[in-house]
Amino acid sequence: MGTPRLILPSDVALAGQDSRLLAKLCNSGRYFRVRRSVYAEAAEWHALDEFSQYGLRAAAFTLATKDPPIFCLSTAALLWGLWISGTPEKLHVLTDQAGGGRSRGDITRHIGRSDCGVVRCGPLLLTDKLTTTLGLITRLKFEQAVAVCDSSLQERRYPKPGNVFLPVDAAATQHDPVWNNDEPQGPPLLKSSLLDAADSLPSKAAYNRALAVVDFASGLSGSAGESISRVRIAQLGFIAPELQHCFTLRDGRDAFVDFWFARQLKAGEFDGRAKYLRKDWAGGSCPIEQRVIEEKDREDQIRAQGVGFFRWTWSEMIGPSRL
């Protein structure tokens, strides 16, 4: 479904009705109050997934403010398809020091420059991919920062329509921003660009953290789980595996594994069961039942080449001894 229409008291007034009608309709359950003085049809709201509900909250905040807010950090990360953990609880907004403004309710404000590093996505303003990535990797735990950085470097595997990012001074478009992205959006960043940008960080500690994350990061990682797995593998003292190692199957097709430990002749894959449900698996054109059959055949053919094969899940990765 499309993005639900947001309704303001002024819309009701223009229709010649008492704006207090909105509160009555909200109390009756027909309307849902997205935020103060901004409503949506309750049925449409409840039909959205949690990411799209979060996005509607961002759109409602934009409508309710005099000056268009600039979304940053985790909020901007969802629009860029960066690998953050879950849906943020609050909306993260950029503010300059002079303009001020306090964090309040579901809005968290962060001091930063609003005169550069800003782009437009439909009716919304947000920090660009470089600014968003650098801001997150200097704030998150190391393994989470690596996941974000990995995703910022990743080439899109199955290019398809996604979010459209325009210069900040471009006119607002009718494009509905997509919040539940299956893959990173926009062109991939370069490590050199991240390192150049890190030179402007305000502290030595932030610079050193960015340097460590970017040095460890890889655009070959296929998911946040793979990224965090790689950090865990390093923390456990294992030799760094080769990422996305290619095997040739009997029919000549290429088959890539997440991790390849050449000395041990073993291939490792993160969360092999859950990935069958991903919308972008094989370009999104293959039914789940067929995915399972093809994956089993792929693994059997790799094992036949004298390769040991093992998989792990989120729960096994989080516990170091189990991994």
C-alpha positions as a Python dict, from the first residue, in 0.01 Angstrom:
ca = {
    (1, 'M'): (0, 0, 0),
    (2, 'G'): (101, 363, -44),
    (3, 'T'): (187, 605, 232),
    (4, 'P'): (-128, 708, 425),
    (5, 'R'): (-241, 1067, 386),
    (6, 'L'): (-170, 1281, 687),
    (7, 'I'): (-456, 1503, 801),
    (8, 'L'): (-421, 1839, 975),
    (9, 'P'): (-683, 2052, 1152),
    (10, 'S'): (-646, 2306, 869),
    (11, 'D'): (-760, 2041, 620),
    (12, 'V'): (-1084, 1996, 813),
    (13, 'A'): (-1132, 2372, 844),
    (14, 'L'): (-1093, 2413, 469),
    (15, 'A'): (-1368, 2157, 423),
    (16, 'G'): (-1595, 2377, 631),
    (17, 'Q'): (-1602, 2153, 938),
    (18, 'D'): (-1503, 2205, 1300),
    (19, 'S'): (-1138, 2102, 1349),
    (20, 'R'): (-1245, 1944, 1683),
    (21, 'L'): (-1398, 1669, 1470),
    (22, 'L'): (-1051, 1516, 1438),
    (23, 'A'): (-1025, 1456, 1810),
    (24, 'K'): (-1368, 1294, 1813),
    (25, 'L'): (-1279, 1066, 1524),
    (26, 'C'): (-955, 977, 1704),
    (27, 'N'): (-1143, 891, 2022),
    (28, 'S'): (-1383, 674, 1823),
    (29, 'G'): (-1093, 474, 1676),
    (30, 'R'): (-1140, 582, 1316),
    (31, 'Y'): (-838, 813, 1317),
    (32, 'F'): (-496, 765, 1475),
    (33, 'R'): (-300, 1061, 1612),
    (34, 'V'): (48, 1027, 1464),
    (35, 'R'): (162, 1327, 1663),
    (36, 'R'): (2, 1638, 1806),
    (37, 'S'): (-238, 1788, 1548),
    (38, 'V'): (-143, 1532, 1280),
    (39, 'Y'): (-371, 1236, 1213),
    (40, 'A'): (-408, 939, 978),
    (41, 'E'): (-677, 682, 910),
    (42, 'A'): (-640, 424, 1189),
    (43, 'A'): (-685, 127, 954),
    (44, 'E'): (-408, 257, 726),
    (45, 'W'): (-175, 323, 1021),
    (46, 'H'): (-216, -25, 1167),
    (47, 'A'): (-159, -184, 824),
    (48, 'L'): (196, -40, 811),
    (49, 'D'): (504, -226, 929),
    (50, 'E'): (708, -73, 1211),
    (51, 'F'): (955, 91, 972),
    (52, 'S'): (680, 261, 771),
    (53, 'Q'): (507, 376, 1091),
    (54, 'Y'): (836, 530, 1198),
    (55, 'G'): (861, 701, 860),
    (56, 'L'): (508, 839, 892),
    (57, 'R'): (607, 985, 1228),
    (58, 'A'): (896, 1160, 1054),
    (59, 'A'): (664, 1295, 783),
    (60, 'A'): (418, 1414, 1050),
    (61, 'F'): (696, 1596, 1235),
    (62, 'T'): (797, 1766, 910),
    (63, 'L'): (440, 1886, 858),
    (64, 'A'): (409, 2007, 1215),
    (65, 'T'): (723, 2224, 1220),
    (66, 'K'): (771, 2573, 1080),
    (67, 'D'): (1118, 2502, 941),
    (68, 'P'): (1176, 2163, 772),
    (69, 'P'): (1377, 1942, 1009),
    (70, 'I'): (1695, 1770, 894),
    (71, 'F'): (1693, 1404, 995),
    (72, 'C'): (2025, 1248, 1091),
    (73, 'L'): (2197, 942, 1242),
    (74, 'S'): (1963, 642, 1288),
    (75, 'T'): (1666, 815, 1124),
    (76, 'A'): (1867, 902, 813),
    (77, 'A'): (2028, 556, 822),
    (78, 'L'): (1691, 390, 756),
    (79, 'L'): (1643, 597, 440),
    (80, 'W'): (1996, 510, 327),
    (81, 'G'): (1938, 141, 402),
    (82, 'L'): (2234, 126, 639),
    (83, 'W'): (2251, -174, 871),
    (84, 'I'): (2136, -50, 1209),
    (85, 'S'): (1973, -267, 1471),
    (86, 'G'): (1593, -253, 1454),
    (87, 'T'): (1379, 60, 1440),
    (88, 'P'): (1488, 362, 1646),
    (89, 'E'): (1256, 469, 1926),
    (90, 'K'): (1305, 840, 1860),
    (91, 'L'): (1341, 1069, 1561),
    (92, 'H'): (1693, 1207, 1532),
    (93, 'V'): (1715, 1565, 1408),
    (94, 'L'): (2011, 1791, 1330),
    (95, 'T'): (2033, 2137, 1481),
    (96, 'D'): (2307, 2399, 1478),
    (97, 'Q'): (2440, 2531, 1804),
    (98, 'A'): (2310, 2882, 1749),
    (99, 'G'): (1959, 2769, 1659),
    (100, 'G'): (1942, 2547, 1965),
    (101, 'G'): (1629, 2358, 2042),
    (102, 'R'): (1591, 2089, 2305),
    (103, 'S'): (1534, 1716, 2283),
    (104, 'R'): (1177, 1654, 2385),
    (105, 'G'): (932, 1364, 2367),
    (106, 'D'): (1014, 1145, 2069),
    (107, 'I'): (1258, 1399, 1920),
    (108, 'T'): (1633, 1384, 1990),
    (109, 'R'): (1832, 1680, 1861),
    (110, 'H'): (2201, 1663, 1773),
    (111, 'I'): (2427, 1961, 1719),
    (112, 'G'): (2588, 1976, 1377),
    (113, 'R'): (2625, 2180, 1060),
    (114, 'S'): (2308, 2228, 862),
    (115, 'D'): (2469, 2423, 578),
    (116, 'C'): (2638, 2123, 413),
    (117, 'G'): (2607, 1747, 386),
    (118, 'V'): (2227, 1759, 350),
    (119, 'V'): (2010, 1606, 76),
    (120, 'R'): (1641, 1568, -1),
    (121, 'C'): (1439, 1244, -22),
    (122, 'G'): (1085, 1323, -136),
    (123, 'P'): (949, 1585, 106),
    (124, 'L'): (1213, 1511, 372),
    (125, 'L'): (1558, 1656, 438),
    (126, 'L'): (1834, 1435, 579),
    (127, 'T'): (2209, 1415, 617),
    (128, 'D'): (2391, 1264, 320),
    (129, 'K'): (2529, 911, 324),
    (130, 'L'): (2882, 1015, 419),
    (131, 'T'): (2772, 1237, 708),
    (132, 'T'): (2523, 978, 832),
    (133, 'T'): (2779, 696, 824),
    (134, 'L'): (3053, 895, 994),
    (135, 'G'): (2816, 1013, 1266),
    (136, 'L'): (2705, 659, 1346),
    (137, 'I'): (3042, 483, 1341),
    (138, 'T'): (3179, 728, 1599),
    (139, 'R'): (2882, 671, 1834),
    (140, 'L'): (2793, 301, 1810),
    (141, 'K'): (2962, -1, 1966),
    (142, 'F'): (3243, -133, 1748),
    (143, 'E'): (3055, -430, 1600),
    (144, 'Q'): (2748, -217, 1524),
    (145, 'A'): (2969, 54, 1375),
    (146, 'V'): (3134, -203, 1148),
    (147, 'A'): (2793, -320, 1024),
    (148, 'V'): (2697, 38, 935),
    (149, 'C'): (3031, 103, 766),
    (150, 'D'): (3017, -226, 572),
    (151, 'S'): (2674, -137, 436),
    (152, 'S'): (2786, 211, 332),
    (153, 'L'): (3060, 51, 117),
    (154, 'Q'): (2840, -215, -40),
    (155, 'E'): (2747, -220, -407),
    (156, 'R'): (2378, -293, -465),
    (157, 'R'): (2350, -658, -572),
    (158, 'Y'): (2014, -636, -747),
    (159, 'P'): (1961, -275, -855),
    (160, 'K'): (1593, -185, -841),
    (161, 'P'): (1386, 126, -775),
    (162, 'G'): (1451, 265, -430),
    (163, 'N'): (1490, 598, -260),
    (164, 'V'): (1577, 898, -476),
    (165, 'F'): (1814, 1153, -325),
    (166, 'L'): (1830, 1506, -463),
    (167, 'P'): (2017, 1827, -376),
    (168, 'V'): (1879, 2001, -71),
    (169, 'D'): (1752, 2297, -275),
    (170, 'A'): (1555, 2076, -517),
    (171, 'A'): (1177, 2104, -505),
    (172, 'A'): (995, 1854, -285),
    (173, 'T'): (875, 1559, -494),
    (174, 'Q'): (584, 1319, -468),
    (175, 'H'): (827, 1031, -418),
    (176, 'D'): (732, 839, -103),
    (177, 'P'): (1048, 763, 95),
    (178, 'V'): (1101, 391, 161),
    (179, 'W'): (1194, 309, 521),
    (180, 'N'): (1209, -74, 519),
    (181, 'N'): (1492, -108, 268),
    (182, 'D'): (1633, -455, 194),
    (183, 'E'): (1965, -318, 75),
    (184, 'P'): (2178, -2, 98),
    (185, 'Q'): (2057, 292, -109),
    (186, 'G'): (2254, 530, -328),
    (187, 'P'): (2608, 491, -462),
    (188, 'P'): (2855, 313, -231),
    (189, 'L'): (3101, 521, -33),
    (190, 'L'): (3476, 486, -66),
    (191, 'K'): (3701, 421, 231),
    (192, 'S'): (3916, 713, 120),
    (193, 'S'): (3615, 947, 141),
    (194, 'L'): (3537, 831, 494),
    (195, 'L'): (3899, 876, 602),
    (196, 'D'): (3915, 1224, 448),
    (197, 'A'): (3595, 1322, 626),
    (198, 'A'): (3727, 1182, 956),
    (199, 'D'): (3995, 1450, 955),
    (200, 'S'): (3727, 1704, 1045),
    (201, 'L'): (3599, 1514, 1350),
    (202, 'P'): (3602, 1723, 1669),
    (203, 'S'): (3816, 1495, 1885),
    (204, 'K'): (4112, 1260, 1863),
    (205, 'A'): (3903, 983, 2019),
    (206, 'A'): (3635, 1015, 1749),
    (207, 'Y'): (3903, 1016, 1479),
    (208, 'N'): (4071, 704, 1618),
    (209, 'R'): (3738, 522, 1642),
    (210, 'A'): (3650, 611, 1282),
    (211, 'L'): (3995, 500, 1166),
    (212, 'A'): (3962, 161, 1340),
    (213, 'V'): (3613, 96, 1202),
    (214, 'V'): (3693, 199, 844),
    (215, 'D'): (4012, -8, 847),
    (216, 'F'): (3818, -318, 957),
    (217, 'A'): (3518, -258, 729),
    (218, 'S'): (3454, -437, 400),
    (219, 'G'): (3205, -378, 123),
    (220, 'L'): (3195, -756, 65),
    (221, 'S'): (2984, -819, 373),
    (222, 'G'): (2634, -930, 278),
    (223, 'S'): (2441, -841, 594),
    (224, 'A'): (2467, -695, 943),
    (225, 'G'): (2488, -1050, 1077),
    (226, 'E'): (2790, -1124, 858),
    (227, 'S'): (2955, -799, 968),
    (228, 'I'): (2908, -866, 1339),
    (229, 'S'): (3016, -1229, 1286),
    (230, 'R'): (3341, -1104, 1137),
    (231, 'V'): (3405, -888, 1443),
    (232, 'R'): (3332, -1183, 1673),
    (233, 'I'): (3566, -1408, 1473),
    (234, 'A'): (3845, -1151, 1511),
    (235, 'Q'): (3774, -1108, 1884),
    (236, 'L'): (3801, -1486, 1930),
    (237, 'G'): (4146, -1480, 1773),
    (238, 'F'): (4078, -1673, 1454),
    (239, 'I'): (4256, -1594, 1128),
    (240, 'A'): (4048, -1354, 921),
    (241, 'P'): (3843, -1552, 667),
    (242, 'E'): (3811, -1465, 302),
    (243, 'L'): (3473, -1306, 228),
    (244, 'Q'): (3245, -1414, -54),
    (245, 'H'): (3481, -1691, -174),
    (246, 'C'): (3369, -1834, -508),
    (247, 'F'): (3320, -2204, -583),
    (248, 'T'): (3234, -2344, -926),
    (249, 'L'): (2939, -2583, -930),
    (250, 'R'): (2897, -2884, -1160),
    (251, 'D'): (2698, -2689, -1417),
    (252, 'G'): (2960, -2413, -1428),
    (253, 'R'): (2769, -2164, -1211),
    (254, 'D'): (2947, -1959, -947),
    (255, 'A'): (2851, -2009, -582),
    (256, 'F'): (2973, -1771, -313),
    (257, 'V'): (3006, -1847, 57),
    (258, 'D'): (3004, -1584, 331),
    (259, 'F'): (3331, -1697, 493),
    (260, 'W'): (3612, -1919, 366),
    (261, 'F'): (3879, -2059, 596),
    (262, 'A'): (4130, -2184, 338),
    (263, 'R'): (4371, -2355, 578),
    (264, 'Q'): (4093, -2559, 737),
    (265, 'L'): (3905, -2613, 408),
    (266, 'K'): (3585, -2497, 571),
    (267, 'A'): (3312, -2261, 455),
    (268, 'G'): (3096, -2071, 702),
    (269, 'E'): (2762, -1898, 654),
    (270, 'F'): (2567, -1675, 887),
    (271, 'D'): (2196, -1746, 950),
    (272, 'G'): (2150, -1965, 645),
    (273, 'R'): (1788, -2040, 733),
    (274, 'A'): (1663, -1682, 775),
    (275, 'K'): (1814, -1557, 451),
    (276, 'Y'): (1563, -1759, 247),
    (277, 'L'): (1300, -1508, 359),
    (278, 'R'): (1487, -1202, 232),
    (279, 'K'): (1303, -1013, -40),
    (280, 'D'): (1623, -957, -240),
    (281, 'W'): (1729, -1325, -243),
    (282, 'A'): (1826, -1408, -605),
    (283, 'G'): (1672, -1079, -714),
    (284, 'G'): (1340, -1156, -548),
    (285, 'S'): (1215, -1378, -829),
    (286, 'C'): (1239, -1719, -661),
    (287, 'P'): (969, -1876, -435),
    (288, 'I'): (1082, -1972, -84),
    (289, 'E'): (1035, -2347, -143),
    (290, 'Q'): (1258, -2331, -449),
    (291, 'R'): (1517, -2128, -258),
    (292, 'V'): (1548, -2402, 4),
    (293, 'I'): (1594, -2673, -261),
    (294, 'E'): (1852, -2472, -454),
    (295, 'E'): (2045, -2381, -139),
    (296, 'K'): (2059, -2746, -29),
    (297, 'D'): (2186, -2849, -371),
    (298, 'R'): (2440, -2567, -370),
    (299, 'E'): (2574, -2673, -30),
    (300, 'D'): (2593, -3040, -132),
    (301, 'Q'): (2796, -2951, -441),
    (302, 'I'): (3038, -2744, -234),
    (303, 'R'): (3075, -3025, 23),
    (304, 'A'): (3152, -3265, -263),
    (305, 'Q'): (3467, -3061, -330),
    (306, 'G'): (3612, -3169, 5),
    (307, 'V'): (3484, -2862, 189),
    (308, 'G'): (3343, -2865, 542),
    (309, 'F'): (3033, -2651, 575),
    (310, 'F'): (2891, -2493, 890),
    (311, 'R'): (2630, -2230, 973),
    (312, 'W'): (2539, -2018, 1274),
    (313, 'T'): (2251, -1798, 1380),
    (314, 'W'): (2211, -1474, 1577),
    (315, 'S'): (2186, -1654, 1910),
    (316, 'E'): (2501, -1856, 1842),
    (317, 'M'): (2692, -1550, 1727),
    (318, 'I'): (2606, -1344, 2036),
    (319, 'G'): (2743, -1612, 2267),
    (320, 'P'): (3122, -1622, 2202),
    (321, 'S'): (3165, -1974, 2346),
    (322, 'R'): (2887, -2111, 2122),
    (323, 'L'): (3036, -1948, 1813),
}
